């Protein structure tokens, strides 16, 4: 008798993190100044990377040259912890049933077992060259997360948790100035929670 568990891997955590990155990827900052009566405001997208901000900043500072300033501002998000969602826990034998209509018009039901529920705690660090740039990004984020954003993680209604909420849990108001650079850079961190259920 084999003592191996069957191999199952659906990249479910990666799917939730990629959805989280998509939510963050649309923010912009003003790029350049108005000249000679030009009233158009030029903007550029703030890039989003996955990883601890301390490692991202260290790479930027070690790689600094006259071209690398184009990478600022940026946002880095990181999975800080994974907690068991006590409120969403179900009995391991709990089965949920969904009724649906088939293509030929008959009614059918679909049984689905509910997997374990977790809460992903994710931190987002904003890295900017000035307070104005930092507050511009922060203001946009706070207008979108008021205090949560709903995301769709799957197209199948047979997935019991195809809709989830990203909730802004807190803002670290301490602005830090990374060491090792002669140019001014500021950083601020936001904390989010994201409930997930493995299926």
Short mmCIF file of C-alpha atoms in Angstrom, two decimals, residues 14-168:
data_model
loop_
_atom_site.label_atom_id
_atom_site.label_comp_id
_atom_site.label_asym_id
_atom_site.label_seq_id
_atom_site.Cartn_x
_atom_site.Cartn_y
_atom_site.Cartn_z
CA UNK A 14 -1.11 32.43 -7.58
CA UNK A 15 -4.48 33.10 -9.21
CA UNK A 16 -5.63 35.19 -6.25
CA UNK A 17 -2.34 37.11 -6.13
CA UNK A 18 -2.46 37.82 -9.86
CA UNK A 19 -6.00 39.20 -9.46
CA UNK A 20 -4.71 41.37 -6.63
CA UNK A 21 -1.93 42.66 -8.92
CA UNK A 22 -4.48 43.47 -11.63
CA UNK A 23 -6.46 45.63 -9.20
CA UNK A 24 -3.31 47.62 -8.40
CA UNK A 25 -2.02 47.90 -11.95
CA UNK A 26 -4.22 50.75 -13.16
CA UNK A 27 -2.93 53.63 -11.03
CA UNK A 28 -1.04 56.52 -12.65
CA UNK A 29 1.08 59.53 -11.76
CA UNK A 30 1.56 62.81 -13.56
CA UNK A 31 4.57 62.76 -15.84
CA UNK A 32 6.13 66.08 -16.82
CA UNK A 33 4.89 69.65 -16.56
CA UNK A 34 2.67 71.81 -18.74
CA UNK A 35 4.63 73.99 -21.18
CA UNK A 36 3.68 76.72 -23.68
CA UNK A 37 -0.03 76.53 -23.03
CA UNK A 38 -0.20 72.76 -23.40
CA UNK A 39 -3.17 71.83 -21.20
CA UNK A 40 -2.91 68.07 -21.60
CA UNK A 41 -1.77 66.25 -18.50
CA UNK A 42 0.65 63.46 -19.33
CA UNK A 43 0.52 60.43 -17.05
CA UNK A 44 2.33 57.13 -16.77
CA UNK A 45 1.29 53.89 -15.14
CA UNK A 46 2.83 52.94 -11.78
CA UNK A 47 4.44 49.49 -12.21
CA UNK A 48 3.50 46.73 -9.76
CA UNK A 49 5.93 43.97 -8.78
CA UNK A 50 5.64 40.98 -6.47
CA UNK A 51 8.12 40.71 -3.63
CA UNK A 52 9.24 42.28 -0.40
CA UNK A 53 9.81 46.01 -0.87
CA UNK A 54 13.11 45.86 1.02
CA UNK A 55 14.50 43.49 -1.63
CA UNK A 56 13.05 45.54 -4.48
CA UNK A 57 14.50 48.77 -3.07
CA UNK A 58 17.87 47.14 -2.48
CA UNK A 59 17.97 46.02 -6.11
CA UNK A 60 17.06 49.52 -7.29
CA UNK A 61 19.69 51.19 -5.12
CA UNK A 62 22.42 48.75 -6.16
CA UNK A 63 21.50 49.24 -9.79
CA UNK A 64 21.10 53.03 -9.68
CA UNK A 65 22.22 55.03 -12.68
CA UNK A 66 20.77 57.94 -14.62
CA UNK A 67 18.22 55.63 -16.30
CA UNK A 68 17.01 53.77 -13.21
CA UNK A 69 15.04 56.75 -11.87
CA UNK A 70 12.40 55.92 -14.50
CA UNK A 71 11.44 52.97 -12.28
CA UNK A 72 10.22 55.29 -9.53
CA UNK A 73 7.39 55.44 -8.53
CA UNK A 74 6.49 51.79 -8.15
CA UNK A 75 4.46 49.47 -5.93
CA UNK A 76 5.54 46.12 -4.51
CA UNK A 77 3.12 43.69 -2.90
CA UNK A 78 3.98 40.69 -0.78
CA UNK A 79 2.09 37.86 0.90
CA UNK A 80 2.77 38.48 4.60
CA UNK A 81 0.74 35.69 6.19
CA UNK A 82 -1.94 33.10 5.64
CA UNK A 83 -4.54 32.64 8.39
CA UNK A 84 -7.36 30.13 8.80
CA UNK A 85 -10.70 31.86 8.22
CA UNK A 86 -12.60 30.76 11.31
CA UNK A 87 -15.92 32.30 10.18
CA UNK A 88 -15.89 30.54 6.81
CA UNK A 89 -14.87 27.09 8.13
CA UNK A 90 -17.16 24.22 7.20
CA UNK A 91 -17.31 20.57 8.15
CA UNK A 92 -15.02 18.51 5.92
CA UNK A 93 -18.06 16.45 4.87
CA UNK A 94 -20.18 19.50 3.99
CA UNK A 95 -21.53 19.32 0.43
CA UNK A 96 -23.17 22.25 -1.31
CA UNK A 97 -25.68 21.72 -4.15
CA UNK A 98 -26.32 24.06 -7.07
CA UNK A 99 -29.26 23.71 -9.46
CA UNK A 100 -28.83 24.80 -13.06
CA UNK A 101 -30.45 24.47 -16.47
CA UNK A 102 -28.64 22.43 -19.11
CA UNK A 103 -28.33 23.32 -22.80
CA UNK A 104 -31.33 21.15 -23.70
CA UNK A 105 -33.53 22.94 -21.12
CA UNK A 106 -33.64 20.25 -18.44
CA UNK A 107 -32.82 20.96 -14.82
CA UNK A 108 -29.84 19.34 -13.14
CA UNK A 109 -27.95 19.70 -9.89
CA UNK A 110 -24.25 19.89 -9.17
CA UNK A 111 -22.71 18.81 -5.84
CA UNK A 112 -19.54 20.48 -4.67
CA UNK A 113 -17.42 19.85 -1.59
CA UNK A 114 -16.26 22.97 0.21
CA UNK A 115 -12.51 23.28 0.67
CA UNK A 116 -10.56 24.97 3.47
CA UNK A 117 -10.91 28.75 3.86
CA UNK A 118 -8.02 31.13 4.50
CA UNK A 119 -7.35 34.84 4.73
CA UNK A 120 -4.35 36.12 2.80
CA UNK A 121 -2.74 39.16 4.43
CA UNK A 122 -0.97 41.18 1.76
CA UNK A 123 1.12 44.33 2.21
CA UNK A 124 1.58 46.91 -0.54
CA UNK A 125 4.54 49.29 -0.36
CA UNK A 126 4.49 52.48 -2.42
CA UNK A 127 7.93 53.74 -3.43
CA UNK A 128 8.04 57.33 -4.73
CA UNK A 129 10.49 60.14 -5.35
CA UNK A 130 8.53 62.82 -3.47
CA UNK A 131 5.67 63.29 -1.03
CA UNK A 132 3.53 64.73 -3.84
CA UNK A 133 4.02 61.58 -5.91
CA UNK A 134 3.37 59.37 -2.88
CA UNK A 135 0.18 61.19 -1.88
CA UNK A 136 -1.05 61.16 -5.48
CA UNK A 137 -0.85 57.34 -5.59
CA UNK A 138 -2.22 56.97 -2.06
CA UNK A 139 -5.21 59.19 -2.80
CA UNK A 140 -6.12 57.13 -5.87
CA UNK A 141 -5.88 53.87 -3.92
CA UNK A 142 -8.01 55.18 -1.05
CA UNK A 143 -10.72 56.33 -3.48
CA UNK A 144 -10.92 52.84 -5.00
CA UNK A 145 -10.67 50.85 -1.74
CA UNK A 146 -13.51 52.33 0.27
CA UNK A 147 -12.78 50.04 2.16
CA UNK A 148 -13.02 47.02 -0.20
CA UNK A 149 -13.03 45.97 -3.84
CA UNK A 150 -14.79 42.86 -5.13
CA UNK A 151 -12.92 40.64 -7.58
CA UNK A 152 -14.03 37.71 -9.70
CA UNK A 153 -11.54 34.88 -9.52
CA UNK A 154 -13.34 32.37 -11.73
CA UNK A 155 -15.95 32.30 -14.51
CA UNK A 156 -17.64 29.15 -13.27
CA UNK A 157 -20.70 29.46 -11.06
CA UNK A 158 -19.89 25.96 -9.82
CA UNK A 159 -17.00 27.48 -7.87
CA UNK A 160 -18.61 28.54 -4.57
CA UNK A 161 -16.14 31.38 -4.04
CA UNK A 162 -15.76 32.86 -7.51
CA UNK A 163 -16.33 36.32 -6.00
CA UNK A 164 -14.03 37.61 -3.25
CA UNK A 165 -13.34 40.96 -1.56
CA UNK A 166 -10.01 42.72 -1.11
CA UNK A 167 -10.30 44.84 2.05
CA UNK A 168 -8.01 47.67 3.09
#
